[in-house]
Short mmCIF file of C-alpha atoms in Angstrom, two decimals:
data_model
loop_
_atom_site.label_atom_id
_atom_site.label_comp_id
_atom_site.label_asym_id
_atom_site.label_seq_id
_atom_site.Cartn_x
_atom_site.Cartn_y
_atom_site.Cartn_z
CA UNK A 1 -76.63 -119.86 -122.11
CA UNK A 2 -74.18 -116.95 -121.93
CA UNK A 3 -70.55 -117.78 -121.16
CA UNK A 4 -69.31 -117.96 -117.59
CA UNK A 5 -66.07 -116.68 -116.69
CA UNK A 6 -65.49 -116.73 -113.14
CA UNK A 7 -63.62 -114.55 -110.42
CA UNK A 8 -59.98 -116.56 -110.80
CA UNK A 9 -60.33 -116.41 -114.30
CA UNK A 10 -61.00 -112.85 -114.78
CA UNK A 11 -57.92 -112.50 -112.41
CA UNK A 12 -56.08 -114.54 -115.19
CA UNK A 13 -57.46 -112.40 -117.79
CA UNK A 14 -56.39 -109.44 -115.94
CA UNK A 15 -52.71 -110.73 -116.31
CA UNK A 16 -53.09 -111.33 -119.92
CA UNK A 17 -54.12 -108.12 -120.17
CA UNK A 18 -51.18 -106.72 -118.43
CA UNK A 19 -48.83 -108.83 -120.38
CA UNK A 20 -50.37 -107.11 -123.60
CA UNK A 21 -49.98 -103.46 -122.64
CA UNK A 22 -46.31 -104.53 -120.99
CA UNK A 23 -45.41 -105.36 -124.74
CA UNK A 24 -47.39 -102.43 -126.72
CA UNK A 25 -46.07 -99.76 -124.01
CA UNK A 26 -48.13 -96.87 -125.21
CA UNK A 27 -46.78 -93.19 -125.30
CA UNK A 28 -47.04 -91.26 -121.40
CA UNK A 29 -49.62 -88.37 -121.35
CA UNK A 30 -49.32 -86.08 -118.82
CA UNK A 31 -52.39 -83.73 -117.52
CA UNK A 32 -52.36 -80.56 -115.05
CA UNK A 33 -55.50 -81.49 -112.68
CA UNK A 34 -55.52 -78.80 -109.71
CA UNK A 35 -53.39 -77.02 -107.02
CA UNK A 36 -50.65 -79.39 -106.68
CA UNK A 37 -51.69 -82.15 -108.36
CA UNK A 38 -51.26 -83.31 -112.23
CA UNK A 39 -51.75 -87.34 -113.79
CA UNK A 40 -49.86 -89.48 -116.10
CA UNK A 41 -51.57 -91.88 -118.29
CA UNK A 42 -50.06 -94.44 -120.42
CA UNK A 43 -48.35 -96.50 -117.78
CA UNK A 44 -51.13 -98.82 -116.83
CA UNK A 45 -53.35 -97.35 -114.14
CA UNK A 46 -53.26 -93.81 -114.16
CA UNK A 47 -50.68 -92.15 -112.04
CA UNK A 48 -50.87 -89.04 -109.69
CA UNK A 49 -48.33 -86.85 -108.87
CA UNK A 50 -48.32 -84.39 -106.22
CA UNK A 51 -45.53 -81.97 -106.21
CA UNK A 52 -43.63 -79.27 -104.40
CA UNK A 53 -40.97 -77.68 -102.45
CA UNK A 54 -40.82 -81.38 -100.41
CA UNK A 55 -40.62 -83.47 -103.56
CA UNK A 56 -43.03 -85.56 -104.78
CA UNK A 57 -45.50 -88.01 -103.80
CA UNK A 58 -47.12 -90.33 -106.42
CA UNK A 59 -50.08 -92.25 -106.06
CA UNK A 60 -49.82 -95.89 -108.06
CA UNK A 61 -46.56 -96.55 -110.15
CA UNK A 62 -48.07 -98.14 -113.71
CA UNK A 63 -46.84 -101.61 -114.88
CA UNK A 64 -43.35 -102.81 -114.35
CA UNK A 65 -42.23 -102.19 -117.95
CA UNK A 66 -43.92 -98.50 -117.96
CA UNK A 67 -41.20 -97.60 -115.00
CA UNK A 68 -38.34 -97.15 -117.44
CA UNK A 69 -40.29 -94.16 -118.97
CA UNK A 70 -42.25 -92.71 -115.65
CA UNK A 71 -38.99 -92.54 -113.97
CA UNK A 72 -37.93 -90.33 -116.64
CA UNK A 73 -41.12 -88.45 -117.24
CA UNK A 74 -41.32 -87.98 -113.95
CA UNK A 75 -37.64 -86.88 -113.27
CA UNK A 76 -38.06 -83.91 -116.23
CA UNK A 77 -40.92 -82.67 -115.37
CA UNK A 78 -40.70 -82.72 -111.42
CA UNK A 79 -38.75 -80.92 -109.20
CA UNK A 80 -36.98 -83.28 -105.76
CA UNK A 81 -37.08 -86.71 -104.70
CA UNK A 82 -39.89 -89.15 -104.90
CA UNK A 83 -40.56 -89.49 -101.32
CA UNK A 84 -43.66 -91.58 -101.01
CA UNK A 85 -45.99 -93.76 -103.27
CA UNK A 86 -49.38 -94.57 -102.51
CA UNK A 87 -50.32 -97.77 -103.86
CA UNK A 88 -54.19 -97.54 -104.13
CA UNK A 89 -54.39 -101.68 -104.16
CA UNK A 90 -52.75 -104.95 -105.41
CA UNK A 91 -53.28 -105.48 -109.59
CA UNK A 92 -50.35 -105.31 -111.46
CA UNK A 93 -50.94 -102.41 -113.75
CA UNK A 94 -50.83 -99.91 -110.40
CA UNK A 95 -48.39 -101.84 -108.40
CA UNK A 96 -45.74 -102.51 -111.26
CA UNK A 97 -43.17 -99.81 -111.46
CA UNK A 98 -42.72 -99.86 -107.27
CA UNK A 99 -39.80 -101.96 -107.81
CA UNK A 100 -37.99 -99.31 -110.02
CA UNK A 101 -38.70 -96.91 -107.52
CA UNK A 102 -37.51 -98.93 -104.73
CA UNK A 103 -34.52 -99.77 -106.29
CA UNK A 104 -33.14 -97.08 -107.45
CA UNK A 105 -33.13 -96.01 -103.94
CA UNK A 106 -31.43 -98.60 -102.36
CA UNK A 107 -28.80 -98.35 -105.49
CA UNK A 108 -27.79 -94.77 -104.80
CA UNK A 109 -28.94 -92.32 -101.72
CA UNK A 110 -28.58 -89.29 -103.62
CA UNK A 111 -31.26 -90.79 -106.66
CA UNK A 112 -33.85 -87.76 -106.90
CA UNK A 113 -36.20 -91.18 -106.96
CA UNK A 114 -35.88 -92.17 -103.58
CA UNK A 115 -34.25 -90.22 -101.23
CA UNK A 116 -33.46 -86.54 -100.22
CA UNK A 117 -30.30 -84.87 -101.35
CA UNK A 118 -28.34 -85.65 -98.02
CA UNK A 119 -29.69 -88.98 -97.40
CA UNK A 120 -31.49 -88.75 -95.08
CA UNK A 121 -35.04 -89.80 -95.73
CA UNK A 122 -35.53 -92.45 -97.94
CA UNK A 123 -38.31 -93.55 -100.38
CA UNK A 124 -41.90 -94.63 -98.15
CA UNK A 125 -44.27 -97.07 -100.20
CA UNK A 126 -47.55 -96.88 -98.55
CA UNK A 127 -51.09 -98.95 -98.70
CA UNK A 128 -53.77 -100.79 -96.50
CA UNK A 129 -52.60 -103.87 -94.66
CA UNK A 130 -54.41 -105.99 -96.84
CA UNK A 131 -52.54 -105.17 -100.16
CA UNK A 132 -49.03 -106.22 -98.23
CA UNK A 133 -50.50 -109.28 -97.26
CA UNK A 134 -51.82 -110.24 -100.70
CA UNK A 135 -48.71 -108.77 -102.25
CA UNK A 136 -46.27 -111.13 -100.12
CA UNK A 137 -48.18 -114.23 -101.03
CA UNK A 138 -47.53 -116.38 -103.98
CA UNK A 139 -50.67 -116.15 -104.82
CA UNK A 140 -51.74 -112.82 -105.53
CA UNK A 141 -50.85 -109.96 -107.54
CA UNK A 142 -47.26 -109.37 -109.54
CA UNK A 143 -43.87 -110.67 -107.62
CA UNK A 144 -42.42 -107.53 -106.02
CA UNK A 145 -39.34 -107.51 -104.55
CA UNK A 146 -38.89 -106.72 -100.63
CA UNK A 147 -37.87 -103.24 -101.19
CA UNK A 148 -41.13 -103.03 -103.86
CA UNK A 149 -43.29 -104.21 -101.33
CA UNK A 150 -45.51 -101.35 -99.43
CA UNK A 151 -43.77 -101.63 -96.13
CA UNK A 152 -45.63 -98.50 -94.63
CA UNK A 153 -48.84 -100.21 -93.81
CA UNK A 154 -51.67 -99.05 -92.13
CA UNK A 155 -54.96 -101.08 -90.96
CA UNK A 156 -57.11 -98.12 -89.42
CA UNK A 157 -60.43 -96.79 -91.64
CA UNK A 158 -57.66 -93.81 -93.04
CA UNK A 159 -54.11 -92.04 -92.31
CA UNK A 160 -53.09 -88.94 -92.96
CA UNK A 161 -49.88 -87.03 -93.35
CA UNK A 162 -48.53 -83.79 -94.50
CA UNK A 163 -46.41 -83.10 -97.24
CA UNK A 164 -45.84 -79.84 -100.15
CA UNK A 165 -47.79 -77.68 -97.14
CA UNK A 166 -50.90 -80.15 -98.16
CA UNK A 167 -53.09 -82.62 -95.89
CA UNK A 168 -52.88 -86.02 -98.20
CA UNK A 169 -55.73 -88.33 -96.46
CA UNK A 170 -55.92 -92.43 -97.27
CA UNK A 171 -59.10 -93.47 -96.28
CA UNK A 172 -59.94 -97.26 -96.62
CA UNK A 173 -62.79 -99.02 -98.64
CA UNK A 174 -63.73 -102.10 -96.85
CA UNK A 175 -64.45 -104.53 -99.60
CA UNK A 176 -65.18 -102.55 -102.82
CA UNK A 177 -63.07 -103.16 -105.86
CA UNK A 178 -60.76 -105.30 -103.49
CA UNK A 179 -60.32 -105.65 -99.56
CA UNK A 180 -57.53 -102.94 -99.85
CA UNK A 181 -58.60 -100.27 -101.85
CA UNK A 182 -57.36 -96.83 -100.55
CA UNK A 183 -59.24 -93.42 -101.56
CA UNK A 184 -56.12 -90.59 -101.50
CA UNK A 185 -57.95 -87.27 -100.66
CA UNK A 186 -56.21 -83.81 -101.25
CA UNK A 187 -58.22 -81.01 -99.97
CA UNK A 188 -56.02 -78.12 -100.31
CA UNK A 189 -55.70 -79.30 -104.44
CA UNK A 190 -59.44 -79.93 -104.19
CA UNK A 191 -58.97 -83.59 -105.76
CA UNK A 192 -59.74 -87.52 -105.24
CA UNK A 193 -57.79 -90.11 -106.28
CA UNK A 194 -60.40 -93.27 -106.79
CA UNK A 195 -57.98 -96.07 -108.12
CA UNK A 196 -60.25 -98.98 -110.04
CA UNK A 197 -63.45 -98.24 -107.67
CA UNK A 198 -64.22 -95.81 -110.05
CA UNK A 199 -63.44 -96.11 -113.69
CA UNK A 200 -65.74 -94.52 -115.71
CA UNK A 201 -65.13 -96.02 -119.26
CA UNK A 202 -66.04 -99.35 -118.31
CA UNK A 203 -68.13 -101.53 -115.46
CA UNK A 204 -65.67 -101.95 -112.12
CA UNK A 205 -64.03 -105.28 -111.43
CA UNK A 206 -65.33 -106.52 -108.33
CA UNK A 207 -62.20 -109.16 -107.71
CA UNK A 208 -64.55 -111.43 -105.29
CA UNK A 209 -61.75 -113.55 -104.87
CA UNK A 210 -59.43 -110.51 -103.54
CA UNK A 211 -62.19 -109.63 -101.26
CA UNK A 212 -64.23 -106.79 -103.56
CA UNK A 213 -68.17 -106.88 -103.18
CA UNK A 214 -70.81 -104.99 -104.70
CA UNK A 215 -72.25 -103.56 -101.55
CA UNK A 216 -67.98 -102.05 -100.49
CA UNK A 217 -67.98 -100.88 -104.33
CA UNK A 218 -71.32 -98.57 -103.79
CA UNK A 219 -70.26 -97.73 -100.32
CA UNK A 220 -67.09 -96.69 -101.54
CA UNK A 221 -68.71 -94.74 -104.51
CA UNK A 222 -70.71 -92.58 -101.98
CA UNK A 223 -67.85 -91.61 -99.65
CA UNK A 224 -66.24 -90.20 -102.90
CA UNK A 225 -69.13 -88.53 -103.46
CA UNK A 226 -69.14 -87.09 -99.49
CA UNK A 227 -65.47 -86.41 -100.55
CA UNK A 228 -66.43 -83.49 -103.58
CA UNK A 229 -68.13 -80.78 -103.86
CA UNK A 230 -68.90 -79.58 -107.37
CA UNK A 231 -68.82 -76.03 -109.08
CA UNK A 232 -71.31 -73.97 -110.45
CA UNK A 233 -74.65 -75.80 -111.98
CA UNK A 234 -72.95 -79.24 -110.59
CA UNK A 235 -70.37 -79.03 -112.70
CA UNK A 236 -66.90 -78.67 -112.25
CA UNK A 237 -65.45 -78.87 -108.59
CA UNK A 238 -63.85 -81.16 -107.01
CA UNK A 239 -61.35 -83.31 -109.73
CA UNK A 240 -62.00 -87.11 -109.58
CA UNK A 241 -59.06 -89.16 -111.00
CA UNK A 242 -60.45 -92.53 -111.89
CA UNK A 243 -57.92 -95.69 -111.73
CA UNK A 244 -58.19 -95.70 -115.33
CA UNK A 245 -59.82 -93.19 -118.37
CA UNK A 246 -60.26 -89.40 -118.39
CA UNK A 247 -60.82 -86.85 -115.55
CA UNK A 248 -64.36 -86.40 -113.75
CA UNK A 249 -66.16 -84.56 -111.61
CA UNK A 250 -68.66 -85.34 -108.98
CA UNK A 251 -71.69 -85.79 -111.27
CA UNK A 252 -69.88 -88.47 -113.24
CA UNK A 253 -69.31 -89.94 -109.81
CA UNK A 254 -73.35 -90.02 -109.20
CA UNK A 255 -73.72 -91.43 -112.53
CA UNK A 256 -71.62 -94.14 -112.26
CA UNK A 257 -72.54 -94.80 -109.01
CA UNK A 258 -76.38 -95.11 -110.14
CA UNK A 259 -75.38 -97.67 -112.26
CA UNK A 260 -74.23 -99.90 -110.17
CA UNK A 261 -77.06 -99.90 -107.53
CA UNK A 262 -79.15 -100.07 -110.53
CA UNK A 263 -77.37 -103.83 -111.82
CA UNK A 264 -77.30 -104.39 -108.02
CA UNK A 265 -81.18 -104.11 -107.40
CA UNK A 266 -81.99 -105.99 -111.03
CA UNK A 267 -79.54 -109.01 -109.90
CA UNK A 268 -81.16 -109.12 -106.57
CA UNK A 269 -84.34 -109.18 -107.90
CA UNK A 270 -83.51 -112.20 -109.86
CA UNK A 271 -81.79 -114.09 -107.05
CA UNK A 272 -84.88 -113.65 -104.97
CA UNK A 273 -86.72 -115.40 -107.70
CA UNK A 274 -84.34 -118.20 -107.72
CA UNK A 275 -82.54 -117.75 -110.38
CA UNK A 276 -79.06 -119.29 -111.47
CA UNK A 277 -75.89 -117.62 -112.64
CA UNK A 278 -76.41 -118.57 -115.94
CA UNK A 279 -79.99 -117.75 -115.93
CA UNK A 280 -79.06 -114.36 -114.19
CA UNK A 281 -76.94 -114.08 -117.43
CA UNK A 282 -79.16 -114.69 -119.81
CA UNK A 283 -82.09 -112.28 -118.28
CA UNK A 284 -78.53 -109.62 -119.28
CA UNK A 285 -79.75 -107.30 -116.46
CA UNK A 286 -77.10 -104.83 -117.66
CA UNK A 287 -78.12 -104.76 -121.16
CA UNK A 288 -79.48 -101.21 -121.34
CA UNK A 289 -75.92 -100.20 -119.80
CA UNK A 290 -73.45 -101.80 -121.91
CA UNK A 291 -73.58 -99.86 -125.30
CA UNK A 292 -71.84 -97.33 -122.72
CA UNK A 293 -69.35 -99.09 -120.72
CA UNK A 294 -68.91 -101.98 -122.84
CA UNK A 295 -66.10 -101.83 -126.05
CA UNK A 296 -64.21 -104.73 -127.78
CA UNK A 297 -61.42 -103.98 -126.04
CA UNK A 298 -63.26 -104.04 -121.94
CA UNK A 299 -61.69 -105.75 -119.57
CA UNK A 300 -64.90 -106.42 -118.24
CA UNK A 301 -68.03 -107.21 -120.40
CA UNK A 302 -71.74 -106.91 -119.31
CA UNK A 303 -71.73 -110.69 -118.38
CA UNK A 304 -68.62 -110.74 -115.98
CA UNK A 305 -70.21 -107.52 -114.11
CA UNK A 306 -73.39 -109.18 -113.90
CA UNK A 307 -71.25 -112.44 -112.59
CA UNK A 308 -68.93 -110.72 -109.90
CA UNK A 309 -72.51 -108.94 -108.36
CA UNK A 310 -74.07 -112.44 -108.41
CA UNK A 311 -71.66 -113.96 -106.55
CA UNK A 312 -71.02 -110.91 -104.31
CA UNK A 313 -74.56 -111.02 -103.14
CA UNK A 314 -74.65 -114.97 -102.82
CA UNK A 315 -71.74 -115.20 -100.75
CA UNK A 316 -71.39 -117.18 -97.51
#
């Protein structure tokens, strides 16, 4: 019988995790993506940074003992304020360095972190509804401080604003990775910011217990995939910027994507027989997928994705 490690725990795992990285805190890596857009890796989740004659707006802020270091990558290499932060949803390793952010901008108006030059428009930390409401609780996701907290909600299927002479577009995912995952579109640049629906050196975490499900994480997979258009011979394109490992395009997308209905249909299968978690486990319907996204050092192994699909497709 193959060991069981269920939704909460992986959640638990997931902050053990975080605790590790906090104390290793890797060197910052910073890539040129397109048009406007570059990322910085090393701080947790990867981070996106849009820049330009208005400043900059970042998408996801690392872990909280990564912000030391962003804040000052970010301040050399980028011209203006940081005006806005997208947070794409609630874990710790994208949500951690909005209080460093936040704070520096209540601390002193003329920060280039959080505010114009004359004051006048502060910092904006933006995300669905549903990540603010986890985020407040004691119960989910790291303890931000009011000022950390994305304040600038919104609960409609996307928003949109304008900023660096650019159309930025949030569109929701209705129960993929979590119940607040936000897809950050940027035409003119020609790129997609994913977050952890798409992370293409290891199987997603479907956090059931924060609301993800298999059938929001394919659903979300294809309206990335309605989102790019690739170059010449598929290749190329469109620039996908997963929530954690290298830069893809939209055939990586399709790939990964495949996967995942392909786990989904083998699980289902298996339910329909009757089968039992463990015995879902032990038939290791992922098997021919994990030499690929599977390492010692996953986050999640073939057995937890096989779990969180399980109990996404048996749910009340």
């Amino acid at each position: 019988m193959m060991r069981m490690v269920s939704a909460l725990g992986l959640v638990a795992i997931l902050c053990a995790v975080t605790a590790a990285q906090q104390s290793e805190a890797p060197p910052l890596r910073v890539y040129p993506v397109q048009g406007a857009v570059s990322v910085i890796a090393g701080a947790g989740g990867n981070v996106v940074v849009q820049n330009g004659k208005d400043g900059t707006l970042l998408v996801d802020t690392g872990l909280a003992a990564s912000a030391g270091p962003l804040a000052a990558e970010v301040r050399a290499r980028y011209r203006g304020a940081v005006l806005w932060i997208v947070n794409t949803h609630l874990h710790p390793d994208h949500v951690g360095g909005n209080d460093a952010f936040a704070q520096a901008d209540g601390r002193k108006p003329l920060d280039f972190l959080g505010a114009r030059f004359d004051g006048t428009q502060p910092l904006k930390i933006i995300a669905h509804s549903n990540v603010l409401a986890r985020l407040a609780s004691a119960a989910n996701g790291p303890r931000l401080s009011d000022a950390g907290l994305p304040r600038d909600e919104y609960a409609t299927p996307f928003k949109d604003l304008r900023f660096n002479d650019e159309p930025v577009v949030l569109h929701h995912e209705p129960r993929a990775h979590t119940d607040g995952d936000t897809i950050v579109y940027f035409p003119k640049s020609d790129v997609v910011v994913a977050g952890d629906i798409f992370t293409p050196g290891g199987y997603p975490f479907i956090d059931v217990a924060n609301g993800g499900s298999v059938a929001g994480e394919i659903a979300a997979l294809n309206h990335i995939l309605d989102l790019t258009v690739p170059g010449h011979t598929q290749e190329g394109g469109t620039s996908v910027v997963p929530g954690h490992g290298r830069l893809c395009d939209e055939a990586d997308v399709v790939e990964y994507r495949d996967m995942v209905v392909i786990v989904r249909d083998r699980v289902q299968d298996l339910i329909k027989k009757g089968m039992t978690l463990d015995q879902v486990q032990a038939a290791a319907p992922s098997r021919d997928y994990d030499s690929e996204y599977v390492t010692a050092a996953s986050f999640v192994k073939g057995a937890d994705f096989v779990a969180a699909v399980y109990r996404s497709l048996t749910a009340k």
